[in-house]
CSV table of C-alpha atoms and ligand atoms in Angstrom, one decimal:
chain,number,residue,atom,x,y,z
A,1,MET,CA,0.0,0.0,0.0
A,2,ILE,CA,1.4,3.4,-1.0
A,3,GLN,CA,0.8,5.9,1.8
A,4,SER,CA,2.7,8.9,0.4
A,5,VAL,CA,4.2,10.0,-2.9
A,6,ALA,CA,6.6,12.8,-3.8
A,7,PHE,CA,7.5,14.7,-7.0
A,8,ILE,CA,10.8,16.4,-7.4
A,9,GLY,CA,11.4,18.7,-10.3
A,10,LEU,CA,8.3,20.8,-11.3
A,11,GLY,CA,9.4,21.8,-14.8
A,12,ALA,CA,7.5,21.7,-18.1
A,13,MET,CA,6.7,18.0,-17.5
A,14,GLY,CA,6.9,17.5,-13.8
A,15,TYR,CA,4.5,20.3,-12.9
A,16,ARG,CA,1.8,18.7,-15.0
A,17,MET,CA,2.6,15.1,-14.1
A,18,ALA,CA,2.5,15.9,-10.3
A,19,ALA,CA,-0.9,17.6,-10.7
A,20,HIS,CA,-2.6,14.1,-11.1
A,21,LEU,CA,-1.2,12.6,-7.9
A,22,PRO,CA,-3.6,14.2,-5.4
A,23,LYS,CA,-6.5,12.6,-7.3
A,24,HIS,CA,-5.2,9.2,-6.1
A,25,PHE,CA,-3.2,9.8,-3.0
A,26,ASP,CA,-3.8,11.7,0.2
A,27,THR,CA,-0.2,12.7,0.9
A,28,VAL,CA,1.6,14.2,-2.1
A,29,TYR,CA,4.8,16.1,-1.4
A,30,VAL,CA,6.4,18.4,-4.0
A,31,TRP,CA,9.8,20.0,-4.1
A,32,ASN,CA,11.5,22.2,-6.7
A,33,ARG,CA,14.8,24.0,-6.8
A,34,ASN,CA,13.0,27.3,-7.4
A,35,PHE,CA,10.7,26.7,-4.4
A,36,ALA,CA,8.1,29.3,-5.4
A,37,LYS,CA,7.0,26.8,-8.1
A,38,ALA,CA,6.4,24.1,-5.5
A,39,GLU,CA,4.3,26.6,-3.4
A,40,GLN,CA,2.4,27.5,-6.6
A,41,HIS,CA,1.8,23.8,-7.3
A,42,ALA,CA,0.5,23.3,-3.7
A,43,ALA,CA,-1.9,26.2,-4.0
A,44,GLU,CA,-3.1,25.1,-7.4
A,45,TYR,CA,-3.4,21.3,-6.9
A,46,GLY,CA,-3.5,20.6,-3.1
A,47,THR,CA,-0.1,19.1,-3.0
A,48,GLN,CA,2.3,19.9,0.0
A,49,ALA,CA,5.3,22.0,-0.8
A,50,VAL,CA,8.0,20.7,1.6
A,51,GLU,CA,11.8,20.7,2.0
A,52,LEU,CA,13.7,18.1,0.0
A,53,ALA,CA,14.6,16.1,3.2
A,54,GLN,CA,10.9,15.6,3.9
A,55,ALA,CA,9.9,14.9,0.3
A,56,VAL,CA,12.3,12.0,0.0
A,57,GLN,CA,10.6,10.3,3.0
A,58,ALA,CA,7.7,9.3,0.7
A,59,ASP,CA,7.0,5.7,-0.2
A,60,ILE,CA,7.3,6.5,-3.9
A,61,ILE,CA,9.6,9.4,-5.0
A,62,PHE,CA,9.3,10.7,-8.6
A,63,SER,CA,12.0,12.9,-10.2
A,64,CYS,CA,11.9,14.7,-13.5
A,65,LEU,CA,15.1,16.7,-14.0
A,66,PRO,CA,17.0,17.7,-17.1
A,67,THR,CA,19.7,15.0,-17.0
A,68,SER,CA,21.0,12.1,-14.9
A,69,THR,CA,23.7,14.4,-13.5
A,70,GLU,CA,21.1,16.5,-11.6
A,71,VAL,CA,19.4,13.3,-10.3
A,72,GLU,CA,22.7,11.8,-9.1
A,73,ASN,CA,23.6,15.0,-7.3
A,74,LEU,CA,20.2,15.2,-5.6
A,75,ILE,CA,20.3,11.6,-4.5
A,76,ALA,CA,23.8,12.1,-3.1
A,77,GLN,CA,22.5,15.0,-0.9
A,78,VAL,CA,19.6,13.1,0.9
A,79,GLN,CA,18.9,10.4,3.4
A,80,LEU,CA,16.3,8.0,1.9
A,81,LYS,CA,13.9,5.7,3.7
A,82,ALA,CA,14.4,1.9,3.4
A,83,GLY,CA,11.6,0.3,1.4
A,84,SER,CA,10.9,3.3,-0.8
A,85,VAL,CA,11.1,3.3,-4.6
A,86,TRP,CA,12.7,6.2,-6.5
A,87,VAL,CA,11.1,6.5,-9.9
A,88,ASP,CA,13.2,8.7,-12.2
A,89,CYS,CA,11.1,10.1,-15.1
A,90,THR,CA,14.1,12.1,-16.4
A,91,SER,CA,15.3,11.1,-20.0
A,92,GLY,CA,18.5,9.8,-18.5
A,93,VAL,CA,21.6,7.8,-19.1
A,94,PRO,CA,21.3,4.0,-18.9
A,95,GLU,CA,24.7,3.6,-17.2
A,96,SER,CA,23.6,6.1,-14.5
A,97,ALA,CA,20.5,4.0,-13.8
A,98,LYS,CA,22.6,0.9,-13.3
A,99,LYS,CA,24.9,2.7,-11.0
A,100,LEU,CA,22.1,4.2,-8.9
A,101,VAL,CA,20.4,0.8,-8.6
A,102,GLN,CA,23.5,-0.7,-7.1
A,103,GLN,CA,24.2,2.3,-4.9
A,104,LEU,CA,20.6,2.4,-3.4
A,105,GLU,CA,20.3,-1.4,-3.1
A,106,ALA,CA,22.6,-1.3,-0.1
A,107,GLN,CA,20.1,1.0,1.7
A,108,GLN,CA,17.1,-1.3,0.6
A,109,ILE,CA,15.8,1.3,-1.8
A,110,ASP,CA,14.7,0.5,-5.3
A,111,PHE,CA,15.5,2.7,-8.3
A,112,LEU,CA,13.5,2.6,-11.6
A,113,ASP,CA,14.4,4.4,-14.7
A,114,ALA,CA,11.0,5.5,-16.0
A,115,PRO,CA,11.2,8.2,-18.7
A,116,VAL,CA,8.1,9.4,-20.4
A,117,SER,CA,7.0,10.4,-23.9
A,118,GLY,CA,3.9,12.3,-25.0
A,119,GLN,CA,5.0,15.9,-24.6
A,120,THR,CA,3.5,18.5,-22.1
A,121,ILE,CA,0.0,17.9,-23.5
A,122,GLY,CA,0.4,14.2,-22.6
A,123,ALA,CA,1.5,15.2,-19.1
A,124,GLU,CA,-1.5,17.5,-18.8
A,125,ASN,CA,-4.0,14.8,-19.9
A,126,ALA,CA,-2.3,11.9,-18.1
A,127,THR,CA,-1.8,10.1,-21.3
A,128,LEU,CA,2.0,9.6,-21.2
A,129,THR,CA,3.8,6.6,-22.3
A,130,VAL,CA,6.2,5.4,-19.6
A,131,MET,CA,9.0,3.0,-20.4
A,132,ILE,CA,10.5,1.4,-17.3
A,133,GLY,CA,13.7,-0.4,-16.5
A,134,GLY,CA,14.5,-2.1,-13.2
A,135,LYS,CA,13.4,-4.8,-10.8
A,136,ALA,CA,9.9,-6.3,-11.4
A,137,THR,CA,9.0,-6.1,-7.7
A,138,ALA,CA,9.8,-2.4,-7.6
A,139,PHE,CA,7.8,-1.9,-10.8
A,140,GLU,CA,4.7,-3.6,-9.3
A,141,LYS,CA,5.0,-1.6,-6.2
A,142,ALA,CA,5.3,1.8,-8.0
A,143,LEU,CA,2.7,1.0,-10.7
A,144,PRO,CA,-0.4,2.5,-9.0
A,145,ALA,CA,1.4,5.8,-8.7
A,146,ILE,CA,2.8,5.7,-12.3
A,147,GLN,CA,-0.8,5.1,-13.5
A,148,ALA,CA,-1.7,8.5,-12.2
A,149,PHE,CA,-0.1,10.1,-15.3
A,150,GLY,CA,0.7,7.2,-17.6
A,151,LYS,CA,-1.5,5.5,-20.2
A,152,VAL,CA,0.9,3.1,-21.9
A,153,ILE,CA,3.1,1.7,-19.2
A,154,GLN,CA,5.7,-0.9,-20.1
A,155,HIS,CA,8.3,-2.7,-18.0
A,156,VAL,CA,10.9,-3.0,-20.7
A,157,GLY,CA,13.7,-4.8,-18.9
A,158,GLU,CA,16.7,-4.5,-16.6
A,159,PRO,CA,18.0,-1.2,-15.1
A,160,GLY,CA,18.7,1.3,-17.9
A,161,ALA,CA,16.4,-0.3,-20.4
A,162,GLY,CA,13.8,2.4,-20.0
A,163,PHE,CA,16.4,5.2,-20.6
A,164,ALA,CA,17.7,3.3,-23.6
A,165,VAL,CA,14.2,3.0,-25.2
A,166,LYS,CA,13.5,6.7,-24.6
A,167,ALA,CA,16.9,7.8,-26.1
A,168,VAL,CA,16.3,5.7,-29.3
A,169,ASN,CA,12.7,7.0,-29.5
A,170,ASN,CA,13.9,10.6,-29.5
A,171,MET,CA,16.7,9.8,-31.9
A,172,LEU,CA,14.1,8.4,-34.3
A,173,MET,CA,12.0,11.5,-34.0
A,174,ALA,CA,15.1,13.6,-34.7
A,175,VAL,CA,15.8,11.6,-37.8
A,176,SER,CA,12.2,12.3,-39.0
A,177,LEU,CA,12.6,16.0,-38.1
A,178,CYS,CA,15.8,16.4,-40.2
A,179,ALA,CA,14.4,14.4,-43.1
A,180,ALA,CA,11.1,16.4,-43.0
A,181,ALA,CA,13.0,19.7,-43.1
A,182,GLU,CA,15.0,18.5,-46.1
A,183,GLY,CA,11.9,17.1,-47.9
A,184,PHE,CA,9.7,20.2,-47.2
A,185,THR,CA,12.4,22.8,-48.2
A,186,THR,CA,12.8,20.8,-51.4
A,187,LEU,CA,9.0,20.8,-52.1
A,188,LYS,CA,8.9,24.6,-51.5
A,189,ALA,CA,11.8,25.1,-53.8
A,190,HIS,CA,9.6,23.5,-56.5
A,191,GLY,CA,6.7,25.8,-55.7
A,192,VAL,CA,4.5,23.3,-53.9
A,193,ASN,CA,2.0,24.4,-51.3
A,194,LEU,CA,3.3,22.9,-48.1
A,195,ASN,CA,-0.1,22.5,-46.3
A,196,GLN,CA,-1.5,20.6,-49.3
A,197,ALA,CA,1.7,18.5,-49.5
A,198,LEU,CA,1.3,17.7,-45.8
A,199,GLN,CA,-2.3,16.5,-46.3
A,200,CYS,CA,-1.1,14.1,-49.0
A,201,ILE,CA,1.9,12.8,-47.1
A,202,ASN,CA,-0.1,12.3,-43.9
A,203,ALA,CA,-2.4,10.0,-45.9
A,204,SER,CA,0.6,8.2,-47.4
A,205,SER,CA,3.6,6.1,-46.4
A,206,GLY,CA,6.0,9.1,-45.8
A,207,LYS,CA,4.0,10.2,-42.7
A,208,SER,CA,5.5,10.3,-39.2
A,209,ALA,CA,4.8,12.0,-35.8
A,210,VAL,CA,6.8,14.9,-37.3
A,211,THR,CA,4.6,15.3,-40.3
A,212,GLU,CA,1.4,14.6,-38.4
A,213,MET,CA,2.0,16.8,-35.4
A,214,ILE,CA,5.3,18.8,-35.3
A,215,LEU,CA,5.1,20.4,-38.8
A,216,PRO,CA,1.5,21.5,-38.6
A,217,GLN,CA,1.4,22.4,-35.0
A,218,ARG,CA,4.8,24.0,-34.5
A,219,VAL,CA,6.6,24.8,-37.8
A,220,LEU,CA,4.3,25.7,-40.7
A,221,ASN,CA,2.2,27.9,-38.4
A,222,ARG,CA,5.5,29.5,-37.1
A,223,ALA,CA,4.4,28.9,-33.5
A,224,PHE,CA,7.5,27.1,-32.2
A,225,PRO,CA,5.9,26.8,-28.7
A,226,LYS,CA,8.6,26.4,-26.0
A,227,THR,CA,7.6,23.0,-24.5
A,228,PHE,CA,10.6,20.8,-25.1
A,229,ALA,CA,14.0,22.5,-25.2
A,230,LEU,CA,16.3,21.8,-28.1
A,231,PRO,CA,19.3,21.2,-25.7
A,232,LEU,CA,17.3,18.3,-24.2
A,233,LEU,CA,16.8,16.7,-27.6
A,234,ALA,CA,20.5,17.2,-28.3
A,235,LYS,CA,21.2,15.4,-25.0
A,236,ASP,CA,18.9,12.5,-26.0
A,237,THR,CA,20.4,12.0,-29.4
A,238,GLY,CA,23.8,12.0,-27.6
A,239,ILE,CA,22.7,9.3,-25.2
A,240,ALA,CA,21.4,7.2,-28.2
A,241,LEU,CA,24.6,7.6,-30.1
A,242,ASP,CA,26.6,6.5,-27.0
A,243,LEU,CA,24.5,3.4,-26.9
A,244,VAL,CA,25.4,2.7,-30.5
A,245,ARG,CA,29.1,3.1,-29.8
A,246,GLU,CA,29.0,1.0,-26.7
A,247,ALA,CA,27.5,-1.8,-28.8
A,248,ALA,CA,30.1,-1.2,-31.5
A,249,LEU,CA,27.5,-1.0,-34.2
A,250,PRO,CA,27.5,0.9,-37.5
A,251,ALA,CA,24.7,3.5,-37.5
A,252,PRO,CA,25.5,6.2,-40.0
A,253,VAL,CA,22.0,7.7,-40.1
A,254,LEU,CA,21.9,8.1,-36.4
A,255,ALA,CA,25.4,9.5,-36.2
A,256,LEU,CA,24.7,12.1,-38.8
A,257,THR,CA,21.4,13.0,-37.2
A,258,GLN,CA,23.1,13.5,-33.8
A,259,SER,CA,25.6,15.9,-35.5
A,260,LEU,CA,22.8,17.8,-37.2
A,261,ILE,CA,20.9,18.2,-34.0
A,262,GLN,CA,24.1,19.3,-32.2
A,263,ALA,CA,24.7,21.9,-34.9
A,264,ALA,CA,21.2,23.2,-34.7
A,265,ASN,CA,21.4,23.4,-31.0
A,266,LEU,CA,24.7,25.3,-31.1
A,267,THR,CA,23.3,27.9,-33.5
A,268,ALA,CA,19.8,28.2,-32.0
A,269,GLU,CA,18.7,31.0,-29.8
A,270,LYS,CA,18.7,30.2,-26.1
A,271,ASP,CA,15.6,28.3,-24.7
A,272,SER,CA,14.4,27.4,-28.2
A,273,ASP,CA,11.9,24.6,-28.7
A,274,PHE,CA,13.3,21.4,-30.4
A,275,SER,CA,11.2,22.2,-33.5
A,276,THR,CA,13.4,25.2,-34.2
A,277,ALA,CA,16.0,22.7,-35.5
A,278,VAL,CA,14.3,23.2,-38.9
A,279,LYS,CA,15.5,26.8,-38.9
A,280,MET,CA,19.1,25.6,-39.6
A,281,TYR,CA,17.7,24.0,-42.8
A,282,GLU,CA,15.9,27.3,-43.6
A,283,LEU,CA,19.1,29.2,-43.3
A,284,TRP,CA,21.0,26.8,-45.5
A,285,SER,CA,18.3,26.8,-48.2
A,286,ASN,CA,17.0,30.4,-47.8
A,287,ILE,CA,13.5,28.9,-47.7
A,288,THR,CA,11.0,29.4,-44.9
A,289,LEU,CA,8.7,26.4,-44.1
A,290,GLU,CA,5.3,28.1,-43.9
B,1,LIG,P1,12.4,21.8,-17.6
B,1,LIG,O1,13.7,22.5,-18.0
B,1,LIG,O2,11.1,22.5,-18.0
B,1,LIG,O3,12.4,21.5,-16.1
B,1,LIG,C1,13.6,21.1,-15.4
B,1,LIG,C2,13.3,20.8,-14.0
B,1,LIG,O4,14.5,20.4,-13.3
B,1,LIG,C3,12.9,22.1,-13.2
B,1,LIG,O5,12.0,21.8,-12.2
B,1,LIG,C4,14.2,22.6,-12.7
B,1,LIG,O6,14.1,23.4,-11.5
B,1,LIG,C5,14.8,21.3,-12.3
B,1,LIG,N1,16.3,21.4,-12.2
B,1,LIG,C6,17.2,21.8,-13.1
B,1,LIG,N2,18.4,21.8,-12.7
B,1,LIG,C7,18.3,21.4,-11.4
B,1,LIG,C8,19.3,21.1,-10.4
B,1,LIG,N3,20.6,21.3,-10.6
B,1,LIG,N4,18.9,20.7,-9.1
B,1,LIG,C9,17.6,20.5,-8.9
B,1,LIG,N5,16.6,20.7,-9.8
B,1,LIG,C10,17.0,21.2,-11.1
B,1,LIG,O7,12.5,20.4,-18.3
B,1,LIG,P2,11.3,19.4,-18.8
B,1,LIG,O8,10.3,19.3,-17.8
B,1,LIG,O9,11.0,19.8,-20.2
B,1,LIG,O10,12.2,18.0,-18.9
B,1,LIG,C11,12.5,17.2,-17.8
B,1,LIG,C12,13.0,15.9,-18.3
B,1,LIG,O11,11.9,15.3,-19.1
B,1,LIG,C13,14.2,16.0,-19.3
B,1,LIG,O12,15.0,14.9,-19.1
B,1,LIG,C14,13.5,15.9,-20.7
B,1,LIG,O13,14.4,15.4,-21.7
B,1,LIG,C15,12.3,15.0,-20.4
B,1,LIG,N6,11.2,15.1,-21.3
B,1,LIG,C16,10.6,16.3,-21.6
B,1,LIG,C17,9.5,16.4,-22.4
B,1,LIG,C18,8.9,17.8,-22.9
B,1,LIG,O14,8.1,17.8,-23.8
B,1,LIG,N7,9.3,18.9,-22.2
B,1,LIG,C19,8.9,15.2,-23.0
B,1,LIG,C20,9.4,14.0,-22.5
B,1,LIG,C21,10.5,14.0,-21.7
B,1,LIG,P3,13.9,25.0,-11.6
B,1,LIG,O15,12.5,25.3,-11.7
B,1,LIG,O16,14.4,25.5,-10.3
B,1,LIG,O17,14.8,25.5,-12.7
């Protein structure tokens, strides 16, 4: 029985994910580095904004931070309770998950890597996909809390497996994003109306999440809403490429895509949405995707 849950890291994802927990649990602690956000969350959703030391006394502790480095640093600062499960929803590094599992095992604490996909709208609607690596017993224990914001929830394997699936997923999305930017600048160069082209492609075999959602909702309308930062996508493609290298596999498409996303990130304005990666192609081609 879960008596208490906590959520650490109330960013674009965490703020919305944590909002669902009070519907299912009486005691929901929240903590954020900028503590005003935790207080705002408490006022808005009936959670309890508490010090980090108290938040980590919950039975299930969620975290959603930019990278595994911030998660490792936080865990190193706190005293955890035996029997609890730390569920890390960060898009993190598989090796870090393996290390944390071993480190926490000695204190009888379980660690699950549980990254999510579905964007901020999925967090808001509790329709996230959650891909989980770690011990089956810990997964079963944490599942009722994960169900508060997850719709498709899969235990995908050993520690690090969840982070690996997430990194590859985001790499595949990045491949589609770069390919779509190349395809659509080409169509515009040939005088084709991009909205009409999109309608055809989305009813054909070239469609992807990029053509179905990202081009119409972020690029062609020039909205570029800031919901998933480009540096975070660059981080994810880097994690995926590290996995390729660790397995000593050839993956030229993924390697090139990682370089392209890295280049887009280095040349983008600070705090840009990931969809602004297409602006690099716009600059190269002198064509605007609208
Ligand atoms: P945000 O940048 O919006 O939020 C980051 C959170 O981490 C904030 O709460 C921030 O606190 C906190 N934080 C940053 N640095 C530290 C630190 N050193 N110590 C403690 N807390 C810190 O990121 P997102 O919510 O967008 O992303 C979080 C994770 O989820 C990332 O790994 C991302 O790749 C992944 N993700 C994001 C998606 C999206 O659509 N945005 C979709 C799926 C996964 P503070 O408020 O004080 O800055």
